[in-house]
Structures are given as C-alpha cells and as structure tokens.
XYZ file of C-alpha atoms in Angstrom:
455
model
C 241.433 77.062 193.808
C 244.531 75.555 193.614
C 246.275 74.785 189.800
C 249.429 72.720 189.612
C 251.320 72.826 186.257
C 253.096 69.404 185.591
C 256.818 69.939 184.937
C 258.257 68.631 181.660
C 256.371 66.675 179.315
C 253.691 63.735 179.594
C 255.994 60.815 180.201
C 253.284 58.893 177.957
C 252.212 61.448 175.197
C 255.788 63.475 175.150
C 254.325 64.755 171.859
C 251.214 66.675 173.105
C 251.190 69.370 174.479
C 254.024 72.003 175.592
C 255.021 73.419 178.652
C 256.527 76.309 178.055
C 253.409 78.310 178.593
C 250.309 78.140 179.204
C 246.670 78.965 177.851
C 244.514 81.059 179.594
C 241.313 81.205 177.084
C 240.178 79.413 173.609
C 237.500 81.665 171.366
C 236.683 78.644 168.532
C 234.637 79.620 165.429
C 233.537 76.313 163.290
C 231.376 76.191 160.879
C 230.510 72.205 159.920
C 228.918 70.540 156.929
C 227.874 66.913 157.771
C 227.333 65.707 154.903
C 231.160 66.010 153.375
C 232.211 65.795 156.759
C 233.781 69.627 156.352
C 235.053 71.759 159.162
C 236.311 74.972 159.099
C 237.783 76.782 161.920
C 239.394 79.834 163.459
C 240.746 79.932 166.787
C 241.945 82.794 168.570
C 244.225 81.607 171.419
C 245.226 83.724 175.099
C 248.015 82.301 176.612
C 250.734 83.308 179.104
C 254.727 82.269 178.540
C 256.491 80.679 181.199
C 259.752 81.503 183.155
C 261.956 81.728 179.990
C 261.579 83.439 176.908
C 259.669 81.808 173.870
C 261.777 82.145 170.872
C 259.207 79.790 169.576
C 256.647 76.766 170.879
C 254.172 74.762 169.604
C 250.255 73.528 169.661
C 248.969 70.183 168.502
C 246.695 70.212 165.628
C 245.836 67.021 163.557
C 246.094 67.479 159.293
C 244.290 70.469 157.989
C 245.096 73.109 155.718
C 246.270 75.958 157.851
C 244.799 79.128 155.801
C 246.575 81.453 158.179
C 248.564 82.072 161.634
C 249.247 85.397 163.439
C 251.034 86.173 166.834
C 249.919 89.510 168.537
C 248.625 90.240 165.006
C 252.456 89.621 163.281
C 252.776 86.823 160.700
C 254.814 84.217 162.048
C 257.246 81.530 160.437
C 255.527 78.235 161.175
C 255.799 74.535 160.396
C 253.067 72.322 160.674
C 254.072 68.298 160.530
C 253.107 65.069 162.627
C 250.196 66.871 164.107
C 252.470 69.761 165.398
C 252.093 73.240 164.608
C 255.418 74.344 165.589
C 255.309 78.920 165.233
C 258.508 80.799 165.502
C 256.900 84.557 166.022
C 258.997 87.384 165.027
C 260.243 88.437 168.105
C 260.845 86.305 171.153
C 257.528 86.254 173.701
C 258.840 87.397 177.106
C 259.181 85.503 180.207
C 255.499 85.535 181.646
C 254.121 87.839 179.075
C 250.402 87.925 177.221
C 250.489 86.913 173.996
C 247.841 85.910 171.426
C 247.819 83.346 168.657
C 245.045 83.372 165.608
C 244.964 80.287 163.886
C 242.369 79.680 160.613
C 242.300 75.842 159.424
C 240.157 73.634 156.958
C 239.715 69.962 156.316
C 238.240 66.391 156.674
C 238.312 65.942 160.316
C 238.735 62.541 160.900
C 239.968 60.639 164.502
C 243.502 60.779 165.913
C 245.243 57.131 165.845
C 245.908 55.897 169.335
C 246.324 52.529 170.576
C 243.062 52.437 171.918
C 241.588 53.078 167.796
C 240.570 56.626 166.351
C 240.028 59.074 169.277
C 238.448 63.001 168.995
C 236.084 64.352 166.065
C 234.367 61.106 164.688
C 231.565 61.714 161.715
C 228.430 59.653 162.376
C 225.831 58.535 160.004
C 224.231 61.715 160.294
C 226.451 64.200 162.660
C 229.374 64.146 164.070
C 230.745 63.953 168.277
C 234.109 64.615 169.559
C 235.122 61.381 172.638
C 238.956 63.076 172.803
C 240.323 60.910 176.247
C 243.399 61.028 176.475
C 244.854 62.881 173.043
C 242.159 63.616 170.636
C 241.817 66.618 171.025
C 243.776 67.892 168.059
C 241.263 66.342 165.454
C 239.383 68.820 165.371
C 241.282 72.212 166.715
C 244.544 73.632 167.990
C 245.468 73.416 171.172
C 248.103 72.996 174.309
C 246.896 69.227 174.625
C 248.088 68.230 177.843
C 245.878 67.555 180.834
C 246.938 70.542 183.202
C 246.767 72.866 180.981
C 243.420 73.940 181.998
C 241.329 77.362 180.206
C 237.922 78.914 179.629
C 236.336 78.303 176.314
C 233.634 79.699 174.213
C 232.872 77.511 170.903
C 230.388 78.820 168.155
C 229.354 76.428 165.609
C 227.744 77.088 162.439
C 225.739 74.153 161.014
C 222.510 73.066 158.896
C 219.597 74.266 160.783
C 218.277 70.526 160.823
C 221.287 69.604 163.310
C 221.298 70.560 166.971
C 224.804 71.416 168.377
C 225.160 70.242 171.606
C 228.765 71.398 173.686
C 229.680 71.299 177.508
C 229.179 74.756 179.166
C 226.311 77.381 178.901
C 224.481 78.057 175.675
C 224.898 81.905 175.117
C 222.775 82.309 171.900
C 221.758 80.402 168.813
C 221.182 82.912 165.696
C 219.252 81.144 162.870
C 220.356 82.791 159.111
C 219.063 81.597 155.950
C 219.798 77.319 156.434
C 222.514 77.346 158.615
C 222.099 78.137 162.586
C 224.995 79.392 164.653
C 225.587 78.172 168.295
C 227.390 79.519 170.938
C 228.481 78.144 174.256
C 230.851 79.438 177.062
C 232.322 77.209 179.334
C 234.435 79.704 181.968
C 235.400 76.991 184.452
C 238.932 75.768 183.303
C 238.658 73.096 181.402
C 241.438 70.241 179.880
C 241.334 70.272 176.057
C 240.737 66.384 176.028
C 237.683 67.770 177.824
C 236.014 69.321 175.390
C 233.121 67.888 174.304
C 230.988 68.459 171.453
C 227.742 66.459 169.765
C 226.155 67.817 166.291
C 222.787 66.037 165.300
C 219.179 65.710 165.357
C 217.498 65.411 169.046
C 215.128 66.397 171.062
C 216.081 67.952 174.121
C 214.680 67.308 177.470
C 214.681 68.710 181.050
C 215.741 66.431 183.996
C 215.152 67.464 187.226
C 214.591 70.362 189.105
C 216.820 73.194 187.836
C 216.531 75.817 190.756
C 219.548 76.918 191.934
C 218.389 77.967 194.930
C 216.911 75.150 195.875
C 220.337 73.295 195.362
C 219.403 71.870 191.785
C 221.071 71.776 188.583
C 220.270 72.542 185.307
C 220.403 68.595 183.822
C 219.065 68.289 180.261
C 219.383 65.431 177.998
C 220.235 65.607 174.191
C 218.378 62.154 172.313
C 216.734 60.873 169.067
C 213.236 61.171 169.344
C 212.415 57.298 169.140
C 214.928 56.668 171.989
C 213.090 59.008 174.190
C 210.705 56.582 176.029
C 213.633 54.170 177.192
C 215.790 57.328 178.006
C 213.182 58.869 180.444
C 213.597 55.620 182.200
C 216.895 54.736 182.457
C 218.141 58.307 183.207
C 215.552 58.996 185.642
C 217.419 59.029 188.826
C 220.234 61.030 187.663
C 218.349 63.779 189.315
C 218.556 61.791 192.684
C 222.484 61.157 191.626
C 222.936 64.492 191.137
C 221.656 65.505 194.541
C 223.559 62.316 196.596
C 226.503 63.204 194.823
C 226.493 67.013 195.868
C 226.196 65.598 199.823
C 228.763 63.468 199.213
C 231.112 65.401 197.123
C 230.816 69.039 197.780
C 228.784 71.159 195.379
C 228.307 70.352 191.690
C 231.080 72.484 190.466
C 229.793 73.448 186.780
C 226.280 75.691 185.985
C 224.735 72.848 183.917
C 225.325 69.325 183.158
C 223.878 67.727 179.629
C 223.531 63.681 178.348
C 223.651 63.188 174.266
C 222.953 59.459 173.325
C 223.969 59.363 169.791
C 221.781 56.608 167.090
C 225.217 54.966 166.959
C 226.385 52.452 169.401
C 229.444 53.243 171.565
C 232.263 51.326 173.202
C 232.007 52.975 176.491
C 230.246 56.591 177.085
C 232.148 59.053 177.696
C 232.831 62.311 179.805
C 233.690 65.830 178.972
C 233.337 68.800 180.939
C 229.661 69.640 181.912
C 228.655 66.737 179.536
C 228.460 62.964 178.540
C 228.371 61.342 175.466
C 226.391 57.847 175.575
C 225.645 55.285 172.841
C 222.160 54.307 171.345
C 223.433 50.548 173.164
C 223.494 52.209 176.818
C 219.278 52.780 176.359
C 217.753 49.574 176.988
C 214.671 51.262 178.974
C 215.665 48.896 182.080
C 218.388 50.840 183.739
C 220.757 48.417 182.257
C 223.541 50.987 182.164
C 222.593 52.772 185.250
C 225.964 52.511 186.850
C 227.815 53.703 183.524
C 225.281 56.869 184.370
C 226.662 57.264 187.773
C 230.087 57.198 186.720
C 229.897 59.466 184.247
C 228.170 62.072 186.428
C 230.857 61.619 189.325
C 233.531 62.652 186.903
C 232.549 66.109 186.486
C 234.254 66.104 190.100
C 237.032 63.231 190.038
C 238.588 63.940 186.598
C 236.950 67.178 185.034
C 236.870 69.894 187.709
C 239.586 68.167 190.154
C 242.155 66.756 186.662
C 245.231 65.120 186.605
C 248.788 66.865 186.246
C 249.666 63.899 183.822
C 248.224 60.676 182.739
C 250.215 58.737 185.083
C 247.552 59.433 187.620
C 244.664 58.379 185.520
C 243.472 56.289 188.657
C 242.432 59.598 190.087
C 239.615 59.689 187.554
C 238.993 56.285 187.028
C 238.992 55.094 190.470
C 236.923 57.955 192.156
C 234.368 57.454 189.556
C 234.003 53.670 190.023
C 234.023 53.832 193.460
C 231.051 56.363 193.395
C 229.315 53.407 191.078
C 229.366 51.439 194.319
C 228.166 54.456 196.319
C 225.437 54.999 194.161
C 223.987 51.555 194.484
C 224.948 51.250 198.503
C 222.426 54.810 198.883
C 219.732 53.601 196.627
C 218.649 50.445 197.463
C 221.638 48.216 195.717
C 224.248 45.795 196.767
C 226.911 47.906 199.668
C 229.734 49.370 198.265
C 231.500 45.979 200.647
C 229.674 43.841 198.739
C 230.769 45.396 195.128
C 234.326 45.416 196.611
C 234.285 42.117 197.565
C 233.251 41.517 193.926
C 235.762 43.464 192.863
C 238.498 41.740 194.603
C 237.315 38.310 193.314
C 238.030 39.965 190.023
C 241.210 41.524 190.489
C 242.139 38.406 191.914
C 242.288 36.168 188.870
C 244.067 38.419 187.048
C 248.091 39.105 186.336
C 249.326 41.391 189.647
C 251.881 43.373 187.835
C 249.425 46.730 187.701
C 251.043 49.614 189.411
C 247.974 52.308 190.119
C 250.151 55.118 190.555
C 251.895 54.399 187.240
C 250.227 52.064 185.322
C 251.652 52.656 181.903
C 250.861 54.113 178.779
C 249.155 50.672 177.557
C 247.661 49.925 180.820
C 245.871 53.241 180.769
C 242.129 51.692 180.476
C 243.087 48.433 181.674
C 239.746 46.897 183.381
C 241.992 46.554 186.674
C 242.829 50.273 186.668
C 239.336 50.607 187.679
C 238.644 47.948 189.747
C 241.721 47.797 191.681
C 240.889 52.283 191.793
C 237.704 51.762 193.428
C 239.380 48.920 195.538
C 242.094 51.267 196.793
C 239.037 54.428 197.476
C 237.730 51.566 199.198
C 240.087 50.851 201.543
C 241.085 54.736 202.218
C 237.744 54.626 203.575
C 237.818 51.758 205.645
C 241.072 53.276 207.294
C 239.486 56.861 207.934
C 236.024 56.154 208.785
C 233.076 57.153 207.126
C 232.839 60.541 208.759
C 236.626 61.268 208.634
C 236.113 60.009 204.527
C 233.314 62.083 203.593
C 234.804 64.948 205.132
C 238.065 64.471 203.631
C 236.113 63.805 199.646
C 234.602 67.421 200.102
C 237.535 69.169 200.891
C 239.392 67.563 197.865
C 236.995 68.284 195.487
C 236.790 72.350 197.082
C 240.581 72.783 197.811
C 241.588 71.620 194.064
C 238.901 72.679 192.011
C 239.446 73.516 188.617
C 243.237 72.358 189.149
C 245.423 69.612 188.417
C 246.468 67.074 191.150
C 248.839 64.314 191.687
C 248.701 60.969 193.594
C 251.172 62.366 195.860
C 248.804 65.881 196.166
C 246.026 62.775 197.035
C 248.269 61.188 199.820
C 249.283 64.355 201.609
C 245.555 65.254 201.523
C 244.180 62.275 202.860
C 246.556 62.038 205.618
C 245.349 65.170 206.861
C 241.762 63.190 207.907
C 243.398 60.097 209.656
C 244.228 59.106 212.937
C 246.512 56.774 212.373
C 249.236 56.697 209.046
C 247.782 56.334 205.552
C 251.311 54.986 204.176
C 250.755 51.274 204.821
C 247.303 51.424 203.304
C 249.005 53.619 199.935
C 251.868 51.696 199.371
C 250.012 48.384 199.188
C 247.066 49.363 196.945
C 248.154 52.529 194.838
C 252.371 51.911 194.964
C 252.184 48.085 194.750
C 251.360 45.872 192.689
C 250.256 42.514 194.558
C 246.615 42.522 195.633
C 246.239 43.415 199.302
C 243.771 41.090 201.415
C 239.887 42.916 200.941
C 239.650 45.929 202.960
C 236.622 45.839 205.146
C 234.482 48.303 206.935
C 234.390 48.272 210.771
C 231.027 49.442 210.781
C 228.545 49.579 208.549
C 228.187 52.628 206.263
C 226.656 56.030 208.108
C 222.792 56.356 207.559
C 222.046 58.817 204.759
C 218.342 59.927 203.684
C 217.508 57.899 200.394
C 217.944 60.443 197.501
C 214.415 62.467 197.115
C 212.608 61.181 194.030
C-alpha cells in the first residue's frame, strides 16, 4: 500500500482540514431523532502528530453545541468558530506521538454551504443521508477533512426502530432496546472523511448477486423503499455482471461489501462513498435509464475511494476513471465502443469554451461537465497510446500499488510511463496539462476480446 500525505493545505478548501497530523482511527457514537432532525454525537479520535510539535491544531466541525473535549483524557482550552474546532491541549503533543481526542457535540445538523448548494448531513422527509463530496463532511461530525487524510472507522447509530441505518463498511451488530435500535458498522480500509457515507430510513434490503468470496463474488446488497423495489430489481440487475467485469479489469474489488440506498427523494446526481452509493428515487425508472450512472458509481470504489486524491486539484483522477469505465461498461456488454462514446464525447467537448486545465481545473470548475468528459477523453487516449494489453495491465497495478492511498496526477504519469513503449509526455501535456482539445484519439485496433460478463 502506498499513502502519500499532501504537503500544506488544499489550495481550494485552505480551511479544511490540517496537516499537522494525521488520523489514524474514528470510533463515532450518534444517536438521531428524525423527526426534530436531532443528532447527538461523541467521537473519540486516534491520531498521530507530524514532524513538529503540536502546541495546538484543529478539526472541522460545522455548528453544534460542543458538550465536552478531552486530549489524552486532559481538558483542553478550545475555540470553536467558522466551523473550526481549534484545541490548545495542555501540554504540547510530541513530534510523531499518539494522542487521542474525545469530542461530545449536539445540534440541528443541517448541510455545509458550498458553491455547489448544501453538501453533508441533509434531513429528508422521513430520514436523513449524508452526500459530503468535496467538504461536507463536518455537518455532521469532527474530523481532519482533507482528502489524504485517510483512517478506519466504526460508526454506531442509535435511532427509532422503524428506520434502517444504512453506512459504508461491515455491519458488526444491531441491538434492538425498548424503541430505539443501535447499529454498528466498521469500515477498516482507510477511508477519506468526505467518504463517509451514511443513509437512515425505511427500506427493504435486498441481496444482489452471488456473495461467495471464494468464488470471486461480493457481498452487493441494495437499501430501497418497498414500492420502488420492482423497477430497482431491474435497473440494478447487472451490477452483479459490473461488479465481476470490473474486478478483470481493475484488479480485485478492494472493500468486503458494497451497498446501493435509493432514497424516496429525488437527487441531483447519486453519489459515492466508501463501500456505498447513494441514488435518488429519479435514477429508478425500471428501464435501465440510469444504468451508466450505476457503472460509475461502482468504478469509484477503485478510482476515487480506495485509490483518492492527495488534493482536489486532481479531482480528474476520480471523475475521469469513473466515466471512462461508463464507456467500458457499455463497449463489454453489448453497447456503443468506448470509440464511439469518445467520439461523442469529443463532439461535446468541442463546442464548448477550451480554457479547462484537467490537472488543475479550479475550485469552480471542480464538477464542470467537461472535467468528465474531457477525463474519460484523456483515459481514452492513454489507452490508445499503450495498447489494450499494455492498458489493462497498467489499470491493475494502479489500483494494487496505491490502494488505500492518496495519489497525484504526477504519481499517474510516472506510473503510466512505466507500461509504454514509446513517451507518454506528448499524449499528457495535450489532454491533462493543456487546455485546447487535442484531435480524437483513436484505437489502432479494435478493443481485445473479453467473455461477456456471466449473467
């Protein structure tokens, strides 16, 4: 596994996060109410200071009450303003020492303004889901919020027993007292706190797939109201088959489970979090009509969640592996080539302003529709340079040599050179580095035979 810390902070979100240290493992205990929409909370925090002392540092948390903060079991002085919680302990932590914070907080969670709207904890009709990409994290507890900062969690939540609680990782135990029912999950691959994902309601949960290990499968379940199931067991049956092409392509799924929640509300755009996706009651049509959005979710639990970015500069990374393995998807089961969805990607990119720098888009051009396009474009031609075999080759050992760490597009370049014949710096510079649209990359052959996905 290989982890590398970004220095400094996020060039975009210089408020989030802190590198100073680093956390090693989260232990959050909520207990939720729907229907006033209250949350209470304790955290217990492991982390590990960097190369210089810690006279003091801070964690991003949103506006709660803070009820009460301890450092290795000391009372701290602390501050708590603009979504910082800013804790002077009473002795300095030493360079690259343990140290443990406790933090106990109460409130109306409520989403984090961002210029994309309210991002994190967002209270539904009847439940509540956490969609944190890129800073919402500290809506709903404290943490280190910065992409590379990457630890194990376990998350219990205490809620009505009518709700399910739905979280990425493994579900330990759920203990049933009186009305309320506690859940507990453990996710123990390290894990971005924008990653964290988290679904309280009412659904019925189903099995997809074959779940035997040993046989290669994965534990897939999905998380849905009960009217929605019919279209549901339609349009997400061949995540299964996904799931399996993805693993040949990509290396081995590189979480124990992976779990859908459709909520009864619509959403923008689903969204990932580690060992889970969150989709909208308007993704369900019962005619596959978001079948791609269900490949590209999938595809970042490689390309985003297990493999993250250093910094959101090299959001591309994410965005443009995971559309990319849209147009894989349909080239293995039957759909247009992954040529022909360049080619229509192209067309696109083509009629619109060329001042989009992949490598560093900028803060507002974060989610810009040709961040994606133009990703998959530039995948696209990386391939057509290497080959198919030489690309395949050099995906899987990506996704194994950086797992669970934090990359750069410079980590990417060095990488991918190591699979070509020939010098990947013409192909770079033009799509990731520039910004005018290179001329459509094409295949020199067409794309290796692959056994269609088993049903």
């Amino acid at each position: 596994m290989a982890v590398q810390q970004s220095v400094g902070q996020d060039p975009y979100f210089p408020a989030n996060g802190d590198p100073r240290y680093r956390v090693h493992r989260y232990e959050l205990a909520l207990d939720y109410r729907p229907g006033p929409n209250r949350l209470a909370g304790t955290a217990r925090i492991n982390a590990i200071a960097g190369r210089a002392a810690l006279p003091e540092f801070q964690l991003n948390l949103a506006d709660f009450r803070i009820g009460r903060v301890r450092v290795d079991g000391r009372q701290p002085h602390y501050t708590h303003r603009g979504d910082r919680l800013r804790i002077r302990p009473a002795k300095p932590i030493r360079p690259g020492a343990a140290f443990t914070v406790e933090v106990q907080w109460s409130g109306n969670p409520k989403p984090v303004a961002s210029p994309w709207g309210g991002l994190g904890w967002e209270e539904l009709t009847d439940g509540a889901l956490v969609a944190s990409q890129p800073i919402g994290a500290p809506s709903w507890y404290p943490c280190n919020d910065r992409p590379a900062d990457k630890a194990s969690y376990q998350i219990s939540v205490t809620t009505p027993s009518a709700y399910s609680v739905v979280a990425g990782g493994r579900l330990l135990t759920r203990t049933t007292k009186a009305s309320t029912t506690t859940w507990v999950y453990e996710q123990s691959a390290p894990t971005s706190s924008y990653l964290v994902g988290l679904a309280i309601g009412k659904y019925q949960t189903v099995l997809l797939g074959d779940p035997d290990p040993g046989l290669g499968g994965v534990p897939q379940h999905g998380h849905i109201p009960a009217h929605l199931l019919p279209a549901f067991s339609r349009d997400f049956a061949r995540q299964p088959m996904m799931m399996e092409l993805f693993q040949r392509l990509f290396g081995p799924y590189p979480f124990d489970e992976y779990a859908v929640v459709v909520t009864e509300e619509e959403l923008d755009v689903p969204v990932e979090a580690q060992g889970l996706s969150l989709f909208g009651a308007n993704h369900v049509d019962g005619a596959r009509g978001s079948e791609r959005l269900v490949a590209h979710e999938l595809a970042h639990q490689w390309f985003g969640n297990s493999v993250s970015i250093a910094d959101w500069r090299q959001i591309w990374l994410n965005e443009g592996f995971a559309k990319y393995a849209e147009w894989l998807w349909s080239e293995r089961s039957g759909g247009r080539s992954a040529q022909q969805l360049a080619a229509a990607a192209h067309r696109l990119v083509s009629s619109l302003p060329q001042d989009l720098r992949l490598a560093d888009p900028g803060r507002k051009s974060m989610f810009d529709d040709r961040l994606y396009e133009r990703g998959g474009l530039a995948v696209h031609a990386v391939r057509c340079a290497l080959g198919d075999d030489a690309f395949f080759r050099m995906l899987r050992g990506w996704t194994l040599l950086h797992r669970g760490g934090a990359v750069t597009t410079a980590t990417f370049a060095a990488h991918a050179a190591r699979f070509a014949s020939e010098p990947l710096d013409e192909v770079l510079d033009a799509w990731v580095y520039g910004t005018e649209l290179p001329p459509l990359p094409t295949l020199s052959m067409p794309p290796m035979p692959l056994a269609p996905p088993t049903p």
